[in-house]
CSV table of C-alpha atoms in Angstrom, one decimal:
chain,number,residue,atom,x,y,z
A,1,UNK,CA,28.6,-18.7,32.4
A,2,UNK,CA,30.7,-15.4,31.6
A,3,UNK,CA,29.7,-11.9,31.7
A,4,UNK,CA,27.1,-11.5,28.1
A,5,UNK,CA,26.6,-8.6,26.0
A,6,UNK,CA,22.8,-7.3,27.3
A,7,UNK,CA,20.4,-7.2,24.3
A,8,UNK,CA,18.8,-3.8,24.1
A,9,UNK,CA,15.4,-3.2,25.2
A,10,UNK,CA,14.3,-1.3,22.2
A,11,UNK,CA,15.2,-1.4,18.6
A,12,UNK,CA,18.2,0.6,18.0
A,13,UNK,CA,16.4,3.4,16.3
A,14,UNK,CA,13.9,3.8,19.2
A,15,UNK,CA,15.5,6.8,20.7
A,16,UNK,CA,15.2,9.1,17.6
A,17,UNK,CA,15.6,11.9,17.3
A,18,UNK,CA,17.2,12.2,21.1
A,19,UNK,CA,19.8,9.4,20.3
A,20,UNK,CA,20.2,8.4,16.5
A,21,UNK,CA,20.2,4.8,15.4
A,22,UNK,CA,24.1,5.4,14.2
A,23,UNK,CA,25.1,5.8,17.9
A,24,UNK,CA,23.0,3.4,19.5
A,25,UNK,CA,24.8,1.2,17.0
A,26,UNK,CA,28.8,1.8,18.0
A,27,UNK,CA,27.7,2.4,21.7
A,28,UNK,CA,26.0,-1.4,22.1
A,29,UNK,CA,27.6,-3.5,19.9
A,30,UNK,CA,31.5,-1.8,19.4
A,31,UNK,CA,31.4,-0.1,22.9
A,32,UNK,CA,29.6,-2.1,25.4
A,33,UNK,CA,31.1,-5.5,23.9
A,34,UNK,CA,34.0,-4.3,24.2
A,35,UNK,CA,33.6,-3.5,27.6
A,36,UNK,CA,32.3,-7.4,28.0
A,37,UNK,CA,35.0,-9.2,26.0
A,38,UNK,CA,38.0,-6.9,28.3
A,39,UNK,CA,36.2,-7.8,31.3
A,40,UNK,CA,36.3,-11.5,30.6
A,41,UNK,CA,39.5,-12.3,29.4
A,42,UNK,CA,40.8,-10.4,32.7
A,43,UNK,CA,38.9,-12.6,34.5
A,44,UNK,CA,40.6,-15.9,32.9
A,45,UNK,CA,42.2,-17.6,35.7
A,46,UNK,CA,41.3,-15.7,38.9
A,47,UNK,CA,38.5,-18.6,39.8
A,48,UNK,CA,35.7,-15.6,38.9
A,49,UNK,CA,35.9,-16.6,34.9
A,50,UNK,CA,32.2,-18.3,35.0
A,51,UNK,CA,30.4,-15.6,36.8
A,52,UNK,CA,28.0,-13.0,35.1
A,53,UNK,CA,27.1,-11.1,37.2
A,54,UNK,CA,29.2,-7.4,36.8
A,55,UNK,CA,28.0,-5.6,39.9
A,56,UNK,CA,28.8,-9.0,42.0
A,57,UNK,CA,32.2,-8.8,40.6
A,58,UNK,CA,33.0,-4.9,41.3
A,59,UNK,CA,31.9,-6.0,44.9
A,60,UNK,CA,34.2,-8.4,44.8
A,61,UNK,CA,36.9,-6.9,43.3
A,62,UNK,CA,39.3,-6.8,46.2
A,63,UNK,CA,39.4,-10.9,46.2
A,64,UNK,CA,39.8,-10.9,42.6
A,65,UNK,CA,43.4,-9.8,42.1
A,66,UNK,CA,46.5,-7.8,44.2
A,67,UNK,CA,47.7,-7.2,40.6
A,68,UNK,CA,47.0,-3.2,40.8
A,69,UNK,CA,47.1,-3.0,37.5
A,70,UNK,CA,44.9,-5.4,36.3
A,71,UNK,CA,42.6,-4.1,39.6
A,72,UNK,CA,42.2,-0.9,37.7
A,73,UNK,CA,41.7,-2.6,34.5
A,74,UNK,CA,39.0,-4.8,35.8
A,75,UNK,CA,36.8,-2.1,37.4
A,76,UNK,CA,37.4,-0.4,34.3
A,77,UNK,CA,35.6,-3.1,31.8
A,78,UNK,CA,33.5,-4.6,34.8
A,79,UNK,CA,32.1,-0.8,35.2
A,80,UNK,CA,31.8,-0.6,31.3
A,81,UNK,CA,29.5,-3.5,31.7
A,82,UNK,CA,27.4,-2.4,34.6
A,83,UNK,CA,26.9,1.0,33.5
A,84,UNK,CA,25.7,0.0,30.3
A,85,UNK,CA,23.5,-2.2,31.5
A,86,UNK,CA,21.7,0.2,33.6
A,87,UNK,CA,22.4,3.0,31.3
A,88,UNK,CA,20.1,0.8,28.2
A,89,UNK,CA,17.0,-0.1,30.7
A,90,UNK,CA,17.3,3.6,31.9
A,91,UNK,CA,15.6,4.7,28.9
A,92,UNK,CA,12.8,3.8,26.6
A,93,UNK,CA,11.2,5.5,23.9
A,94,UNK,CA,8.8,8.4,24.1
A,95,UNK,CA,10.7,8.1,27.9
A,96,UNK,CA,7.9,8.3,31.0
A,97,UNK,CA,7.4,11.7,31.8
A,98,UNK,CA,9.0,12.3,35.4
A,99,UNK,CA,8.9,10.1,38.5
A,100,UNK,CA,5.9,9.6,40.4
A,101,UNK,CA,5.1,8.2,44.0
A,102,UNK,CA,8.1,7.6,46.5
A,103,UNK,CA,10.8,8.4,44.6
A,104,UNK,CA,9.3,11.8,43.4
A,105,UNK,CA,8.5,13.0,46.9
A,106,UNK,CA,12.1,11.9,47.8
A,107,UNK,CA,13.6,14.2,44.8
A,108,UNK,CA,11.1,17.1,45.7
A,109,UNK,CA,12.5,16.9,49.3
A,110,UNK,CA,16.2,16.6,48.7
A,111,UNK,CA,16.2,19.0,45.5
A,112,UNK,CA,13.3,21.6,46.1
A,113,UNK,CA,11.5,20.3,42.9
A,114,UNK,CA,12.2,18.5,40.0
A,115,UNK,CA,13.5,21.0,38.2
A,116,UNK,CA,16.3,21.7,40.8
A,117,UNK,CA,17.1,18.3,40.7
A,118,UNK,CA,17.2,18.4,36.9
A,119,UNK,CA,19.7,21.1,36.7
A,120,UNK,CA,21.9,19.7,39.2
A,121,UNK,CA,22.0,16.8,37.5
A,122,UNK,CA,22.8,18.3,34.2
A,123,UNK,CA,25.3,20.5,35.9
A,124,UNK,CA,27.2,16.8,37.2
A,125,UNK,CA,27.5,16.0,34.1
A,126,UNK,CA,28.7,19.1,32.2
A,127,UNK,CA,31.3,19.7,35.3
A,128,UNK,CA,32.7,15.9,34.3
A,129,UNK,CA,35.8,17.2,33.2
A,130,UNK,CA,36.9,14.5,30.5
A,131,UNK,CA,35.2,11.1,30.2
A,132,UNK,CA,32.2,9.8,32.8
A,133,UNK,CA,29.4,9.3,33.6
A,134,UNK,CA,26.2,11.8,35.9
A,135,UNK,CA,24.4,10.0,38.4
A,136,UNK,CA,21.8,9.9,40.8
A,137,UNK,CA,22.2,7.6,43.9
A,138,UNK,CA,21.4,6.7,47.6
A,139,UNK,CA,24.1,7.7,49.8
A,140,UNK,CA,23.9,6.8,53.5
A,141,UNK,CA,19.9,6.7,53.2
A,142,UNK,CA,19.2,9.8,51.4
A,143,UNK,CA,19.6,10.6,47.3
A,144,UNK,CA,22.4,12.6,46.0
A,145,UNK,CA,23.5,14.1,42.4
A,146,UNK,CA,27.7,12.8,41.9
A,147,UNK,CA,29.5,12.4,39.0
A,148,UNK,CA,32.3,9.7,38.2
A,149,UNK,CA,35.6,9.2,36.1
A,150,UNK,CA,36.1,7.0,33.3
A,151,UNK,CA,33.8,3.9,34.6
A,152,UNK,CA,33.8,4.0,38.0
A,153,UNK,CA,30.3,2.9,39.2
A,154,UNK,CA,28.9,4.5,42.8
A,155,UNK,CA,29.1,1.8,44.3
A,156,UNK,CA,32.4,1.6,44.5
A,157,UNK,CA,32.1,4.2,47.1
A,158,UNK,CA,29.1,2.7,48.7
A,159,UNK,CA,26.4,4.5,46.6
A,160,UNK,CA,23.0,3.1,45.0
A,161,UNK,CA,23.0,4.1,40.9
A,162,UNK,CA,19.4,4.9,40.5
A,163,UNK,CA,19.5,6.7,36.9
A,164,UNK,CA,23.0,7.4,35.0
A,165,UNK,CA,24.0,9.8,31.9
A,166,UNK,CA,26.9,8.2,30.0
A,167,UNK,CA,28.9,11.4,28.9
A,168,UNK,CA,31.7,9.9,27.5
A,169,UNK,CA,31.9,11.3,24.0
A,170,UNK,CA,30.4,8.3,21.9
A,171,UNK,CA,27.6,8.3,23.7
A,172,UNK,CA,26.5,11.6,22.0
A,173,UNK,CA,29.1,13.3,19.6
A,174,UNK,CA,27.9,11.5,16.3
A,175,UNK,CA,24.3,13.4,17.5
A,176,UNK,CA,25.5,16.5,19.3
A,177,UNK,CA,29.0,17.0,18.2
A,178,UNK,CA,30.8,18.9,21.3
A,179,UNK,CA,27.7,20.6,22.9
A,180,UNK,CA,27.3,18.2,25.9
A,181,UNK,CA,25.4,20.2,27.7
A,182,UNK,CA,22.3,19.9,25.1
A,183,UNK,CA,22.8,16.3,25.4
A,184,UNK,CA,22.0,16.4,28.4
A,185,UNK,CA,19.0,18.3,28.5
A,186,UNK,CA,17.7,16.0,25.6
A,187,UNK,CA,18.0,13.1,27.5
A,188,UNK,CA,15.5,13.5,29.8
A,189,UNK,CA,12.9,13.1,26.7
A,190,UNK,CA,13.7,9.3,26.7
A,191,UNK,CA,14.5,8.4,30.7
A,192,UNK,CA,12.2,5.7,31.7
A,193,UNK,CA,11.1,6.7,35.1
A,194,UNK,CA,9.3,3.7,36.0
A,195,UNK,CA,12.4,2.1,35.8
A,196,UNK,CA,13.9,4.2,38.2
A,197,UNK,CA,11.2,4.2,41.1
A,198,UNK,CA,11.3,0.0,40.7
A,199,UNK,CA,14.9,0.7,41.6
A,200,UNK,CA,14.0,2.9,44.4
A,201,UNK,CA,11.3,0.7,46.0
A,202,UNK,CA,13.7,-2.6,45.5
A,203,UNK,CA,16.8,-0.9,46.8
A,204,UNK,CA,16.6,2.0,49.0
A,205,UNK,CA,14.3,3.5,50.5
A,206,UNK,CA,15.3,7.0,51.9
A,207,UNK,CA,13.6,7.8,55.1
């Protein structure tokens, strides 16, 4: 089994007036299946061309290929993969307010408050300079705001993704033209929160 384009939650106009239907559109089906198609056709003779699992295969990446190049090429499409898939189940129309239980005391901790943490994380992803992606992760047992180039996923340095912002420019220029930064502080109208704790309470608990 190869590595599948993930069907959206949602229809592709759910997201209105935050994301339009127009770039849900080019992002999913020109975007992130590119991303998929890349990703398996690199993966054509290394032994790894049956599995489906991109996040397995990033872990992997090191017994994959001692080709640098196509190294770099892989964890570029295998990232384009992963990211999209936890970028699509991240939101959900109408989104869920904020996070509640665990993960909410854990922001509050870390961050002061929400709101803190909310700016930070905006601020990640303004400060991306080019193409990539905001993020909120586990680091060595406790939750941090980083940012990453291209698509490089966290774990890649040992990171839990909780929630992600893709700011590469297609995932909001058709919408917001070059003002990023109220992309960004749209987004959190359609972030599905309950998501995001499952993800905690599965994952990493940060005690």
């Amino acid at each position: 089994m190869m590595l599948e384009l993930k069907k959206l939650p949602y229809e592709y106009d759910a997201l209105e007036p935050v994301i339009s239907k127009e770039t849900m559109t080019f992002h999913h089906d020109k975007h992130h299946q590119a991303y998929v198609d890349t990703a398996n056709k690199l993966l054509e003779g290394t032994g790894y061309e049956e599995k489906s699992c991109p996040k397995c295969l990033l872990k992997d990446i090191e017994n994959i290929t001692d080709d640098a190049d196509k190294k770099q090429k892989l964890i570029n499409n295998l990232g384009g993969v992963l990211n999209h898939n936890l970028f699509w189940d991240t939101m959900t129309p109408g989104g869920s307010s904020e996070p509640v239980g665990d993960l909410k005391a854990a922001i509050e901790e870390k961050f002061g408050s929400f709101d803190a943490f909310k700016k930070e994380f905006e601020e990640a992803g303004k400060g991306q300079f080019g193409s990539g992606w905001a993020w909120l992760v586990v680091s060595e047992g406790g939750l941090e705001v980083i940012s990453t180039k291209n698509q490089d996923n966290p774990i890649l340095c040992g990171k839990t993704p909780l929630l992600g912002n893709d700011v590469w420019e297609h995932a909001y220029y058709l919408d917001y033209q070059n003002a990023r930064p109220k992309y960004l502080e749209e987004w959190w109208k359609v972030v599905n929160w309950d998501v995001v704790e499952e993800r905690y309470q599965k994952n990493c608990k940060c005690k």
